[in-house]
PDB file of C-alpha atoms in Angstrom:
ATOM      1  CA  MET Y   1       2.054  13.234 -17.888  1.00 73.00           C
ATOM      2  CA  ARG Y   2       3.689  14.249 -20.660  1.00 80.00           C
ATOM      3  CA  LYS Y   3       6.605  15.580 -19.023  1.00 87.00           C
ATOM      4  CA  LEU Y   4       7.024  12.403 -17.255  1.00 76.00           C
ATOM      5  CA  LEU Y   5       7.113  10.704 -20.309  1.00 80.00           C
ATOM      6  CA  ARG Y   6      10.040  12.744 -21.842  1.00 86.00           C
ATOM      7  CA  MET Y   7      11.814  12.617 -18.441  1.00 87.00           C
ATOM      8  CA  HIS Y   8      11.716   8.734 -18.040  1.00 85.00           C
ATOM      9  CA  GLY Y   9      10.443   6.874 -21.178  1.00 84.00           C
ATOM     10  CA  ARG Y  10       7.669   5.066 -22.139  1.00 80.00           C
ATOM     11  CA  PRO Y  11       6.519   2.767 -19.183  1.00 78.00           C
ATOM     12  CA  ARG Y  12       6.098  -0.994 -19.605  1.00 79.00           C
ATOM     13  CA  VAL Y  13       3.175  -1.274 -17.304  1.00 80.00           C
ATOM     14  CA  SER Y  14       0.200   0.986 -15.915  1.00 77.00           C
ATOM     15  CA  VAL Y  15      -0.882   0.405 -12.239  1.00 76.00           C
ATOM     16  CA  THR Y  16      -4.027   2.035 -11.146  1.00 75.00           C
ATOM     17  CA  ASP Y  17      -6.965   1.627  -8.956  1.00 71.00           C
ATOM     18  CA  LYS Y  18     -10.277   0.009 -10.378  1.00 71.00           C
ATOM     19  CA  LEU Y  19     -10.997   3.502 -12.339  1.00 73.00           C
ATOM     20  CA  GLY Y  20     -11.694   3.006 -16.064  1.00 72.00           C
ATOM     21  CA  SER Y  21     -10.835   6.463 -17.493  1.00 78.00           C
ATOM     22  CA  ASP Y  22      -7.309   5.633 -16.661  1.00 73.00           C
ATOM     23  CA  ALA Y  23      -7.162   3.159 -19.692  1.00 72.00           C
ATOM     24  CA  ALA Y  24      -8.981   5.677 -21.648  1.00 78.00           C
ATOM     25  CA  ALA Y  25      -6.592   8.380 -20.968  1.00 75.00           C
ATOM     26  CA  ASN Y  26      -3.414   6.245 -22.064  1.00 73.00           C
ATOM     27  CA  MET Y  27      -5.084   5.218 -25.143  1.00 75.00           C
ATOM     28  CA  LYS Y  28      -5.727   8.891 -25.873  1.00 78.00           C
ATOM     29  CA  MET Y  29      -2.049   9.808 -25.527  1.00 76.00           C
ATOM     30  CA  GLY Y  30      -1.103   7.124 -27.647  1.00 76.00           C
ATOM     31  CA  LEU Y  31       0.352   4.572 -25.106  1.00 77.00           C
ATOM     32  CA  ASN Y  32      -0.464   1.096 -26.177  1.00 76.00           C
ATOM     33  CA  LEU Y  33       0.841  -0.422 -22.596  1.00 78.00           C
ATOM     34  CA  GLU Y  34      -0.626  -3.087 -20.127  1.00 77.00           C
ATOM     35  CA  HIS Y  35      -3.327  -1.907 -17.824  1.00 74.00           C
ATOM     36  CA  HIS Y  36      -3.035  -3.519 -14.543  1.00 75.00           C
ATOM     37  CA  GLN Y  37      -6.245  -2.606 -12.375  1.00 74.00           C
ATOM     38  CA  HIS Y  38      -6.671  -3.735  -9.027  1.00 72.00           C
ATOM     39  CA  LYS Y  39      -7.448  -1.582  -5.679  1.00 71.00           C
ATOM     40  CA  GLY Y  40      -4.357  -2.813  -3.876  1.00 70.00           C
ATOM     41  CA  LEU Y  41      -1.572  -2.815  -6.200  1.00 68.00           C
ATOM     42  CA  ASN Y  42      -0.599   0.882  -6.020  1.00 64.00           C
ATOM     43  CA  ASN Y  43      -0.908   1.375  -2.095  1.00 70.00           C
ATOM     44  CA  ARG Y  44       2.877   1.007  -1.324  1.00 69.00           C
ATOM     45  CA  ALA Y  45       3.426   3.842  -3.596  1.00 67.00           C
ATOM     46  CA  GLU Y  46       1.101   5.839  -2.413  1.00 69.00           C
ATOM     47  CA  ASN Y  47       1.596   5.234   1.275  1.00 68.00           C
ATOM     48  CA  SER Y  48       5.205   6.393   0.408  1.00 69.00           C
ATOM     49  CA  HIS Y  49       3.628   9.972  -0.226  1.00 66.00           C
ATOM     50  CA  GLN Y  50       2.135  10.415   3.121  1.00 66.00           C
ATOM     51  CA  SER Y  51       3.469  12.833   6.008  1.00 71.00           C
ATOM     52  CA  PRO Y  52       5.985  11.655   8.594  1.00 70.00           C
ATOM     53  CA  ARG Y  53       3.281  12.347  10.927  1.00 72.00           C
ATOM     54  CA  VAL Y  54       0.547  10.185   9.630  1.00 71.00           C
ATOM     55  CA  LEU Y  55       3.280   7.339   9.194  1.00 65.00           C
ATOM     56  CA  GLU Y  56       3.962   7.787  13.060  1.00 74.00           C
ATOM     57  CA  GLU Y  57       0.507   7.721  13.844  1.00 74.00           C
ATOM     58  CA  VAL Y  58       0.375   3.974  11.864  1.00 70.00           C
ATOM     59  CA  MET Y  59       3.494   2.637  13.809  1.00 71.00           C
ATOM     60  CA  ARG Y  60       2.179   3.759  17.225  1.00 73.00           C
ATOM     61  CA  ARG Y  61      -0.976   1.660  16.629  1.00 70.00           C
ATOM     62  CA  PHE Y  62       1.437  -1.432  15.375  1.00 66.00           C
ATOM     63  CA  LYS Y  63       1.321  -4.137  18.105  1.00 65.00           C
ATOM     64  CA  SER Y  64       4.004  -6.724  17.873  1.00 64.00           C
ATOM     65  CA  ALA Y  65       3.191 -10.158  17.985  1.00 61.00           C
ATOM     66  CA  ARG Y  66       5.316 -10.856  20.767  1.00 60.00           C
ATOM     67  CA  ASN Y  67       3.521  -8.414  22.911  1.00 58.00           C
ATOM     68  CA  ARG Y  68       0.274  -9.630  21.965  1.00 56.00           C
ATOM     69  CA  SER Y  69       0.895 -13.086  22.849  1.00 54.00           C
ATOM     70  CA  GLU Y  70       2.098 -11.898  26.260  1.00 55.00           C
ATOM     71  CA  ARG Y  71      -0.976 -10.163  27.163  1.00 55.00           C
ATOM     72  CA  HIS Y  72      -3.203 -13.273  26.377  1.00 53.00           C
ATOM     73  CA  VAL Y  73      -1.258 -16.076  28.314  1.00 53.00           C
ATOM     74  CA  PRO Y  74      -2.055 -16.270  31.781  1.00 57.00           C
ATOM     75  CA  ASN Y  75       0.377 -16.077  34.578  1.00 61.00           C
ATOM     76  CA  PRO Y  76       1.471 -19.700  35.637  1.00 61.00           C
ATOM     77  CA  SER Y  77       1.130 -18.625  39.285  1.00 64.00           C
ATOM     78  CA  GLN Y  78      -2.177 -17.299  38.968  1.00 60.00           C
ATOM     79  CA  LEU Y  79      -3.653 -20.894  37.573  1.00 59.00           C
ATOM     80  CA  GLY Y  80      -4.692 -23.126  40.186  1.00 59.00           C
ATOM     81  CA  ASN Y  81      -3.184 -26.659  40.286  1.00 57.00           C
ATOM     82  CA  GLY Y  82      -6.375 -28.587  40.952  1.00 49.00           C
TER      83      GLY Y  82
END
């Protein structure tokens, strides 16, 4: 953490999950900054550190809205006209 502070300067905000000891660590280092605690705020940064294989697996499970709607709409020729 100290090396990051030397390289990039003092941050304005610290974004972490709901772990309370993160705020205590910032205070111990003498950083008086805003501490945003939320379990979902840091997900974008954490997901960018995943390996490409994991990201490809997630994309394979993704189904577009168009494909989803085509799967559930019945074919008009299969509908009876009365």
